[in-house]
PDB file of C-alpha atoms in Angstrom:
ATOM      1  CA  MET Q 974      93.490-199.975-156.777  1.00  0.00           C
ATOM      2  CA  THR Q 975      93.051-196.697-159.118  1.00  0.00           C
ATOM      3  CA  ALA Q 976      95.172-195.472-161.729  1.00  0.00           C
ATOM      4  CA  THR Q 977      97.789-193.600-161.730  1.00  0.00           C
ATOM      5  CA  ARG Q 978      98.176-190.127-161.070  1.00  0.00           C
ATOM      6  CA  SER Q 979     102.495-189.482-161.221  1.00  0.00           C
ATOM      7  CA  ASP Q 980     104.697-189.480-164.234  1.00  0.00           C
ATOM      8  CA  TRP Q 981     106.836-191.938-165.421  1.00  0.00           C
ATOM      9  CA  GLN Q 982     110.315-192.197-163.578  1.00  0.00           C
ATOM     10  CA  GLY Q 983     112.862-194.843-164.411  1.00  0.00           C
ATOM     11  CA  GLU Q 984     114.635-195.721-168.068  1.00  0.00           C
ATOM     12  CA  ALA Q 985     114.736-196.221-171.129  1.00  0.00           C
ATOM     13  CA  ALA Q 986     116.320-197.924-174.413  1.00  0.00           C
ATOM     14  CA  ILE Q 987     115.649-198.867-177.989  1.00  0.00           C
ATOM     15  CA  ALA Q 988     117.442-201.228-180.622  1.00  0.00           C
ATOM     16  CA  PRO Q 989     115.841-202.911-183.880  1.00  0.00           C
ATOM     17  CA  GLY Q 990     113.347-204.760-182.554  1.00  0.00           C
ATOM     18  CA  ILE Q 991     113.100-204.208-179.452  1.00  0.00           C
ATOM     19  CA  GLY Q 992     112.687-201.466-176.485  1.00  0.00           C
ATOM     20  CA  VAL Q 993     112.993-201.605-172.877  1.00  0.00           C
ATOM     21  CA  PHE Q 994     111.641-200.281-169.382  1.00  0.00           C
ATOM     22  CA  ARG Q 995     112.900-199.646-166.122  1.00  0.00           C
ATOM     23  CA  GLY Q 996     111.548-197.968-163.512  1.00  0.00           C
ATOM     24  CA  LEU Q 997     107.954-196.596-162.164  1.00  0.00           C
ATOM     25  CA  SER Q 998     105.512-196.640-164.515  1.00  0.00           C
ATOM     26  CA  GLY Q 999     103.122-193.862-164.542  1.00  0.00           C
ATOM     27  CA  ASN Q1000     100.387-192.273-166.259  1.00  0.00           C
ATOM     28  CA  ASN Q1001      99.102-193.621-169.526  1.00  0.00           C
ATOM     29  CA  LYS Q1002      95.734-194.659-170.940  1.00  0.00           C
ATOM     30  CA  ALA Q1003      94.330-197.948-172.453  1.00  0.00           C
ATOM     31  CA  HIS Q1004      96.915-198.957-175.350  1.00  0.00           C
ATOM     32  CA  ARG Q1005      97.495-201.109-177.879  1.00  0.00           C
ATOM     33  CA  HIS Q1006     100.991-201.773-179.784  1.00  0.00           C
ATOM     34  CA  TRP Q1007     102.152-204.521-182.019  1.00  0.00           C
ATOM     35  CA  ALA Q1008     104.488-205.922-179.738  1.00  0.00           C
ATOM     36  CA  HIS Q1009     104.622-208.590-177.356  1.00  0.00           C
ATOM     37  CA  GLN Q1010     105.301-207.014-173.599  1.00  0.00           C
ATOM     38  CA  LEU Q1011     106.672-208.731-171.307  1.00  0.00           C
ATOM     39  CA  SER Q1012     106.381-207.176-167.494  1.00  0.00           C
ATOM     40  CA  VAL Q1013     108.498-208.581-164.396  1.00  0.00           C
ATOM     41  CA  GLY Q1014     107.188-206.865-160.510  1.00  0.00           C
ATOM     42  CA  LEU Q1015     110.178-205.534-159.159  1.00  0.00           C
ATOM     43  CA  ASN Q1016     109.484-204.774-156.408  1.00  0.00           C
ATOM     44  CA  GLY Q1017     105.966-206.147-156.001  1.00  0.00           C
ATOM     45  CA  PRO Q1018     103.656-207.195-158.262  1.00  0.00           C
ATOM     46  CA  VAL Q1019     103.156-205.679-162.102  1.00  0.00           C
ATOM     47  CA  HIS Q1020      99.065-204.240-162.223  1.00  0.00           C
ATOM     48  CA  PHE Q1021      97.461-203.937-165.486  1.00  0.00           C
ATOM     49  CA  ASP Q1022      94.051-202.716-165.860  1.00  0.00           C
ATOM     50  CA  SER Q1023      91.882-203.803-169.299  1.00  0.00           C
ATOM     51  CA  PRO Q1024      88.205-204.642-171.172  1.00  0.00           C
ATOM     52  CA  ASP Q1025      88.363-207.616-168.475  1.00  0.00           C
ATOM     53  CA  GLY Q1026      89.314-205.973-165.380  1.00  0.00           C
ATOM     54  CA  GLN Q1027      92.245-205.506-162.978  1.00  0.00           C
ATOM     55  CA  ASN Q1028      95.141-207.587-163.155  1.00  0.00           C
ATOM     56  CA  SER Q1029      98.509-208.089-160.377  1.00  0.00           C
ATOM     57  CA  PHE Q1030     101.071-210.080-161.923  1.00  0.00           C
ATOM     58  CA  ASP Q1031     104.774-211.363-160.753  1.00  0.00           C
ATOM     59  CA  ALA Q1032     105.391-211.562-164.735  1.00  0.00           C
ATOM     60  CA  VAL Q1033     103.232-211.516-167.437  1.00  0.00           C
ATOM     61  CA  LEU Q1034     103.411-211.660-170.995  1.00  0.00           C
ATOM     62  CA  ILE Q1035     100.493-209.445-173.119  1.00  0.00           C
ATOM     63  CA  PRO Q1036     100.652-210.527-176.674  1.00  0.00           C
ATOM     64  CA  ALA Q1037     101.037-207.757-179.200  1.00  0.00           C
ATOM     65  CA  GLY Q1038      97.257-205.785-179.656  1.00  0.00           C
ATOM     66  CA  SER Q1039      96.203-206.589-177.011  1.00  0.00           C
ATOM     67  CA  GLN Q1040      94.578-203.477-174.777  1.00  0.00           C
ATOM     68  CA  HIS Q1041      95.796-202.669-171.255  1.00  0.00           C
ATOM     69  CA  CYS Q1042      96.310-200.060-168.665  1.00  0.00           C
ATOM     70  CA  GLN Q1043      99.428-200.255-166.800  1.00  0.00           C
ATOM     71  CA  LEU Q1044      98.792-199.251-163.262  1.00  0.00           C
ATOM     72  CA  GLU Q1045     101.895-197.631-161.129  1.00  0.00           C
ATOM     73  CA  SER Q1046     103.681-200.282-160.365  1.00  0.00           C
ATOM     74  CA  HIS Q1047     107.757-200.469-160.700  1.00  0.00           C
ATOM     75  CA  THR Q1048     108.840-202.977-163.008  1.00  0.00           C
ATOM     76  CA  LEU Q1049     110.664-204.184-165.919  1.00  0.00           C
ATOM     77  CA  SER Q1050     109.053-203.903-169.115  1.00  0.00           C
ATOM     78  CA  LEU Q1051     110.265-205.244-172.399  1.00  0.00           C
ATOM     79  CA  TYR Q1052     108.397-204.558-175.536  1.00  0.00           C
ATOM     80  CA  ILE Q1053     109.467-207.127-178.861  1.00  0.00           C
ATOM     81  CA  ASP Q1054     107.860-207.273-182.189  1.00  0.00           C
ATOM     82  CA  PRO Q1055     106.813-210.409-182.992  1.00  0.00           C
ATOM     83  CA  THR Q1056     109.125-211.449-185.602  1.00  0.00           C
ATOM     84  CA  SER Q1057     112.091-210.872-183.488  1.00  0.00           C
ATOM     85  CA  HIS Q1058     113.883-213.576-183.268  1.00  0.00           C
ATOM     86  CA  LEU Q1059     113.981-212.788-178.909  1.00  0.00           C
ATOM     87  CA  VAL Q1060     110.809-214.591-179.476  1.00  0.00           C
ATOM     88  CA  SER Q1061     111.689-217.491-179.721  1.00  0.00           C
ATOM     89  CA  TYR Q1062     115.309-216.804-177.205  1.00  0.00           C
ATOM     90  CA  LEU Q1063     112.786-216.071-174.873  1.00  0.00           C
ATOM     91  CA  HIS Q1064     110.269-218.627-175.234  1.00  0.00           C
ATOM     92  CA  ILE Q1065     107.205-216.473-175.848  1.00  0.00           C
ATOM     93  CA  ASP Q1066     104.306-218.270-176.432  1.00  0.00           C
ATOM     94  CA  VAL Q1067     100.595-216.152-177.249  1.00  0.00           C
ATOM     95  CA  GLN Q1068      97.709-218.616-175.837  1.00  0.00           C
ATOM     96  CA  GLY Q1069      95.064-218.461-178.052  1.00  0.00           C
ATOM     97  CA  ASP Q1070      93.472-215.499-177.510  1.00  0.00           C
ATOM     98  CA  SER Q1071      94.184-214.510-173.887  1.00  0.00           C
ATOM     99  CA  PRO Q1072      94.953-210.810-173.118  1.00  0.00           C
ATOM    100  CA  TRP Q1073      97.752-212.506-170.269  1.00  0.00           C
ATOM    101  CA  THR Q1074     100.136-214.879-170.040  1.00  0.00           C
ATOM    102  CA  ALA Q1075     102.143-216.041-166.911  1.00  0.00           C
ATOM    103  CA  LEU Q1076     105.959-215.953-167.763  1.00  0.00           C
ATOM    104  CA  SER Q1077     107.723-218.852-167.629  1.00  0.00           C
ATOM    105  CA  ALA Q1078     110.614-218.841-164.328  1.00  0.00           C
ATOM    106  CA  GLN Q1079     113.484-219.489-167.326  1.00  0.00           C
ATOM    107  CA  THR Q1080     112.054-216.176-168.997  1.00  0.00           C
ATOM    108  CA  VAL Q1081     111.931-214.252-165.933  1.00  0.00           C
ATOM    109  CA  ASP Q1082     115.099-215.515-165.598  1.00  0.00           C
ATOM    110  CA  ARG Q1083     117.097-214.515-168.034  1.00  0.00           C
ATOM    111  CA  LEU Q1084     114.658-210.933-168.535  1.00  0.00           C
ATOM    112  CA  LEU Q1085     117.056-210.516-165.044  1.00  0.00           C
ATOM    113  CA  GLN Q1086     120.580-211.420-165.242  1.00  0.00           C
ATOM    114  CA  ALA Q1087     120.375-209.205-168.955  1.00  0.00           C
ATOM    115  CA  PHE Q1088     119.136-206.522-166.468  1.00  0.00           C
ATOM    116  CA  PRO Q1089     120.617-206.824-162.782  1.00  0.00           C
ATOM    117  CA  ASP Q1090     120.222-203.472-160.653  1.00  0.00           C
ATOM    118  CA  ASN Q1091     123.609-202.216-161.059  1.00  0.00           C
ATOM    119  CA  CYS Q1092     123.460-201.775-164.010  1.00  0.00           C
ATOM    120  CA  PRO Q1093     122.399-199.164-167.083  1.00  0.00           C
ATOM    121  CA  VAL Q1094     119.306-200.175-169.391  1.00  0.00           C
ATOM    122  CA  THR Q1095     121.228-199.572-171.824  1.00  0.00           C
ATOM    123  CA  GLN Q1096     124.224-201.952-171.408  1.00  0.00           C
ATOM    124  CA  GLY Q1097     121.278-204.936-170.337  1.00  0.00           C
ATOM    125  CA  LEU Q1098     119.608-204.624-173.841  1.00  0.00           C
ATOM    126  CA  GLU Q1099     123.113-205.012-174.651  1.00  0.00           C
ATOM    127  CA  ARG Q1100     123.893-208.130-173.117  1.00  0.00           C
ATOM    128  CA  LEU Q1101     120.148-209.516-174.138  1.00  0.00           C
ATOM    129  CA  LEU Q1102     121.138-209.128-177.380  1.00  0.00           C
ATOM    130  CA  ASN Q1103     124.701-210.729-177.599  1.00  0.00           C
ATOM    131  CA  GLY Q1104     123.242-214.137-175.704  1.00  0.00           C
ATOM    132  CA  SER Q1105     120.115-214.488-177.955  1.00  0.00           C
ATOM    133  CA  SER Q1106     122.433-214.019-180.286  1.00  0.00           C
ATOM    134  CA  ALA Q1107     124.801-217.409-180.841  1.00  0.00           C
ATOM    135  CA  GLY Q1108     120.688-219.071-180.699  1.00  0.00           C
ATOM    136  CA  GLU Q1109     119.676-216.536-183.101  1.00  0.00           C
ATOM    137  CA  LEU Q1110     116.782-218.669-185.492  1.00  0.00           C
ATOM    138  CA  ALA Q1111     116.375-216.748-189.045  1.00  0.00           C
ATOM    139  CA  PRO Q1112     112.552-216.419-190.268  1.00  0.00           C
ATOM    140  CA  SER Q1113     111.492-218.283-193.445  1.00  0.00           C
ATOM    141  CA  SER Q1114     113.867-216.774-196.034  1.00  0.00           C
ATOM    142  CA  ARG Q1115     110.355-215.708-197.896  1.00  0.00           C
ATOM    143  CA  LEU Q1116     109.516-214.144-195.098  1.00  0.00           C
ATOM    144  CA  GLU Q1117     113.026-212.497-194.520  1.00  0.00           C
ATOM    145  CA  LYS Q1118     112.719-211.122-198.188  1.00  0.00           C
ATOM    146  CA  VAL Q1119     109.477-208.965-196.830  1.00  0.00           C
ATOM    147  CA  LEU Q1120     110.415-208.076-193.524  1.00  0.00           C
ATOM    148  CA  LYS Q1121     113.992-206.549-195.109  1.00  0.00           C
ATOM    149  CA  ASN Q1122     112.248-204.986-197.739  1.00  0.00           C
ATOM    150  CA  LEU Q1123     109.087-203.097-195.631  1.00  0.00           C
ATOM    151  CA  LYS Q1124     112.483-202.286-193.476  1.00  0.00           C
ATOM    152  CA  SER Q1125     114.623-200.607-196.584  1.00  0.00           C
ATOM    153  CA  ALA Q1126     111.870-198.757-198.112  1.00  0.00           C
ATOM    154  CA  LEU Q1127     110.984-196.895-194.591  1.00  0.00           C
ATOM    155  CA  GLU Q1128     114.849-196.225-194.360  1.00  0.00           C
ATOM    156  CA  ASP Q1129     113.985-194.479-197.831  1.00  0.00           C
ATOM    157  CA  ASP Q1130     111.324-192.845-197.642  1.00  0.00           C
ATOM    158  CA  ARG Q1131     109.406-195.078-200.175  1.00  0.00           C
ATOM    159  CA  ASP Q1132     105.677-196.736-200.176  1.00  0.00           C
ATOM    160  CA  VAL Q1133     105.910-200.324-201.166  1.00  0.00           C
ATOM    161  CA  THR Q1134     102.690-201.621-201.538  1.00  0.00           C
ATOM    162  CA  ARG Q1135     100.966-205.165-200.726  1.00  0.00           C
ATOM    163  CA  THR Q1136     101.248-206.029-204.816  1.00  0.00           C
ATOM    164  CA  ASP Q1137     105.088-205.492-204.760  1.00  0.00           C
ATOM    165  CA  LEU Q1138     105.438-207.328-201.206  1.00  0.00           C
ATOM    166  CA  ALA Q1139     102.946-210.275-202.514  1.00  0.00           C
ATOM    167  CA  GLY Q1140     105.270-210.116-205.823  1.00  0.00           C
ATOM    168  CA  ILE Q1141     108.049-211.064-203.538  1.00  0.00           C
ATOM    169  CA  ALA Q1142     107.001-213.606-202.061  1.00  0.00           C
ATOM    170  CA  CYS Q1143     104.929-215.356-205.533  1.00  0.00           C
ATOM    171  CA  LEU Q1144     102.231-214.899-203.712  1.00  0.00           C
ATOM    172  CA  SER Q1145      98.612-213.205-205.076  1.00  0.00           C
ATOM    173  CA  PRO Q1146      97.684-209.726-203.271  1.00  0.00           C
ATOM    174  CA  THR Q1147      95.213-211.820-201.399  1.00  0.00           C
ATOM    175  CA  ARG Q1148      96.453-215.407-200.551  1.00  0.00           C
ATOM    176  CA  PHE Q1149      99.999-213.243-198.832  1.00  0.00           C
ATOM    177  CA  SER Q1150      98.246-211.072-196.537  1.00  0.00           C
ATOM    178  CA  HIS Q1151      97.000-214.010-195.385  1.00  0.00           C
ATOM    179  CA  TRP Q1152     100.087-215.538-194.805  1.00  0.00           C
ATOM    180  CA  PHE Q1153     101.954-212.804-193.661  1.00  0.00           C
ATOM    181  CA  ARG Q1154      99.470-212.325-190.723  1.00  0.00           C
ATOM    182  CA  GLU Q1155      99.855-216.034-189.756  1.00  0.00           C
ATOM    183  CA  GLU Q1156     103.426-215.177-190.116  1.00  0.00           C
ATOM    184  CA  THR Q1157     104.037-212.548-187.695  1.00  0.00           C
ATOM    185  CA  GLY Q1158     100.652-212.314-186.301  1.00  0.00           C
ATOM    186  CA  MET Q1159      99.314-208.574-187.204  1.00  0.00           C
ATOM    187  CA  PRO Q1160      98.277-207.694-190.206  1.00  0.00           C
ATOM    188  CA  LEU Q1161     100.405-205.760-193.248  1.00  0.00           C
ATOM    189  CA  ARG Q1162      98.635-202.551-192.829  1.00  0.00           C
ATOM    190  CA  SER Q1163      99.360-202.642-188.961  1.00  0.00           C
ATOM    191  CA  TYR Q1164     103.125-203.407-189.317  1.00  0.00           C
ATOM    192  CA  LYS Q1165     103.697-201.287-191.357  1.00  0.00           C
ATOM    193  CA  LYS Q1166     102.030-198.491-189.312  1.00  0.00           C
ATOM    194  CA  TRP Q1167     103.912-199.955-186.238  1.00  0.00           C
ATOM    195  CA  LEU Q1168     107.929-199.794-188.246  1.00  0.00           C
ATOM    196  CA  ARG Q1169     107.032-196.283-188.990  1.00  0.00           C
ATOM    197  CA  LEU Q1170     106.363-195.488-185.482  1.00  0.00           C
ATOM    198  CA  ILE Q1171     109.215-197.778-184.571  1.00  0.00           C
ATOM    199  CA  HIS Q1172     111.217-195.111-186.762  1.00  0.00           C
ATOM    200  CA  ALA Q1173     110.652-192.220-185.483  1.00  0.00           C
ATOM    201  CA  LEU Q1174     110.989-193.183-182.017  1.00  0.00           C
ATOM    202  CA  GLU Q1175     114.163-193.956-182.600  1.00  0.00           C
ATOM    203  CA  MET Q1176     115.088-190.477-184.569  1.00  0.00           C
ATOM    204  CA  ALA Q1177     113.342-188.848-181.520  1.00  0.00           C
ATOM    205  CA  VAL Q1178     116.156-190.333-179.841  1.00  0.00           C
ATOM    206  CA  VAL Q1179     119.052-188.948-181.539  1.00  0.00           C
ATOM    207  CA  THR Q1180     117.839-186.269-182.628  1.00  0.00           C
ATOM    208  CA  ARG Q1181     115.690-184.767-179.782  1.00  0.00           C
ATOM    209  CA  ASN Q1182     113.417-182.547-182.010  1.00  0.00           C
ATOM    210  CA  LEU Q1183     109.639-184.606-181.972  1.00  0.00           C
ATOM    211  CA  SER Q1184     109.156-182.497-185.474  1.00  0.00           C
ATOM    212  CA  GLU Q1185     111.837-183.523-187.018  1.00  0.00           C
ATOM    213  CA  ALA Q1186     111.580-187.049-186.609  1.00  0.00           C
ATOM    214  CA  ALA Q1187     107.865-187.169-187.127  1.00  0.00           C
ATOM    215  CA  GLN Q1188     109.089-185.527-190.793  1.00  0.00           C
ATOM    216  CA  MET Q1189     111.727-188.071-191.260  1.00  0.00           C
ATOM    217  CA  ALA Q1190     109.610-191.235-190.109  1.00  0.00           C
ATOM    218  CA  GLY Q1191     106.792-190.112-192.899  1.00  0.00           C
ATOM    219  CA  PHE Q1192     104.512-188.542-190.671  1.00  0.00           C
ATOM    220  CA  ALA Q1193     101.659-185.972-191.948  1.00  0.00           C
ATOM    221  CA  ASP Q1194     102.939-183.721-189.271  1.00  0.00           C
ATOM    222  CA  GLN Q1195     104.070-183.557-185.669  1.00  0.00           C
ATOM    223  CA  SER Q1196      99.911-184.111-184.250  1.00  0.00           C
ATOM    224  CA  HIS Q1197      99.770-187.313-186.402  1.00  0.00           C
ATOM    225  CA  PHE Q1198     103.095-188.829-184.852  1.00  0.00           C
ATOM    226  CA  THR Q1199     102.028-187.555-180.894  1.00  0.00           C
ATOM    227  CA  ARG Q1200      98.712-189.333-181.417  1.00  0.00           C
ATOM    228  CA  ALA Q1201     100.227-192.820-182.791  1.00  0.00           C
ATOM    229  CA  VAL Q1202     102.162-192.698-179.534  1.00  0.00           C
ATOM    230  CA  SER Q1203      99.336-192.240-177.323  1.00  0.00           C
ATOM    231  CA  GLN Q1204      97.428-195.113-179.197  1.00  0.00           C
ATOM    232  CA  ALA Q1205     100.064-197.395-179.012  1.00  0.00           C
ATOM    233  CA  PHE Q1206     101.399-196.441-175.876  1.00  0.00           C
ATOM    234  CA  GLY Q1207      99.070-194.444-173.565  1.00  0.00           C
ATOM    235  CA  ILE Q1208     101.631-191.527-173.319  1.00  0.00           C
ATOM    236  CA  LYS Q1209     103.253-188.558-175.004  1.00  0.00           C
ATOM    237  CA  PRO Q1210     105.729-188.912-176.881  1.00  0.00           C
ATOM    238  CA  ARG Q1211     108.093-186.380-175.101  1.00  0.00           C
ATOM    239  CA  ASP Q1212     106.944-188.471-171.965  1.00  0.00           C
ATOM    240  CA  LEU Q1213     108.335-191.226-173.864  1.00  0.00           C
ATOM    241  CA  LEU Q1214     111.768-189.494-174.754  1.00  0.00           C
ATOM    242  CA  GLY Q1215     112.301-188.131-171.689  1.00  0.00           C
ATOM    243  CA  LEU Q1216     113.423-191.685-170.314  1.00  0.00           C
ATOM    244  CA  PHE Q1217     115.929-192.186-172.977  1.00  0.00           C
ATOM    245  CA  SER Q1218     119.250-191.210-172.303  1.00  0.00           C
ATOM    246  CA  ALA Q1219     120.395-188.684-175.061  1.00  0.00           C
ATOM    247  CA  GLU Q1220     123.002-189.943-177.492  1.00  0.00           C
ATOM    248  CA  PRO Q1221     126.274-188.427-177.484  1.00  0.00           C
TER     249      PRO Q1221
END
């Protein structure tokens, strides 16, 4: 199997803590993102390339931070923030350092029920979020306060330091760094970059203007935003934006 040469075809949707793509995956380079990726093959297996070689799966979990390149496949793919309650709802279980984990039949059933073929992904995403909210597990109060402060700082375009967050968590800065990684599975610096990138994508979907979205999210310029998207998703932001329906 060789790397794909086609454009991405399909539809995408985004909401706080989650993104969804359904369709035919196209051109992308090796990348890694700070979200767990759940991919289900819709017309045969879904194919990936990684430092360990090429692999094919009926349904697979790619843990946050794992490098991969998605080869041409018809797929339903979800990208879930490791701090989201959906990690529990969808039984996402990251096993050690393995870059691939087969999804359980229960998880696959929940995904396919939420995103039937005749349903736009925007409606499927709403169905998934509504269905999962009843059993939503709140994070620890300490983590919840830290995450809330991180997200509000981003929305208010202000910086929040490790020392600031350590104070909220009542920990020393050094202990806070270890605690945050234990709780979320990622370093604080990486998570802050990830939040900024997702915020920029959310703004781009609304404004349909990449330069404006990059500025609103705190990127130095559009080229920095483009590079961040490429590193995280393996494609250019304009190609990614084309998968989202314009907001009314």
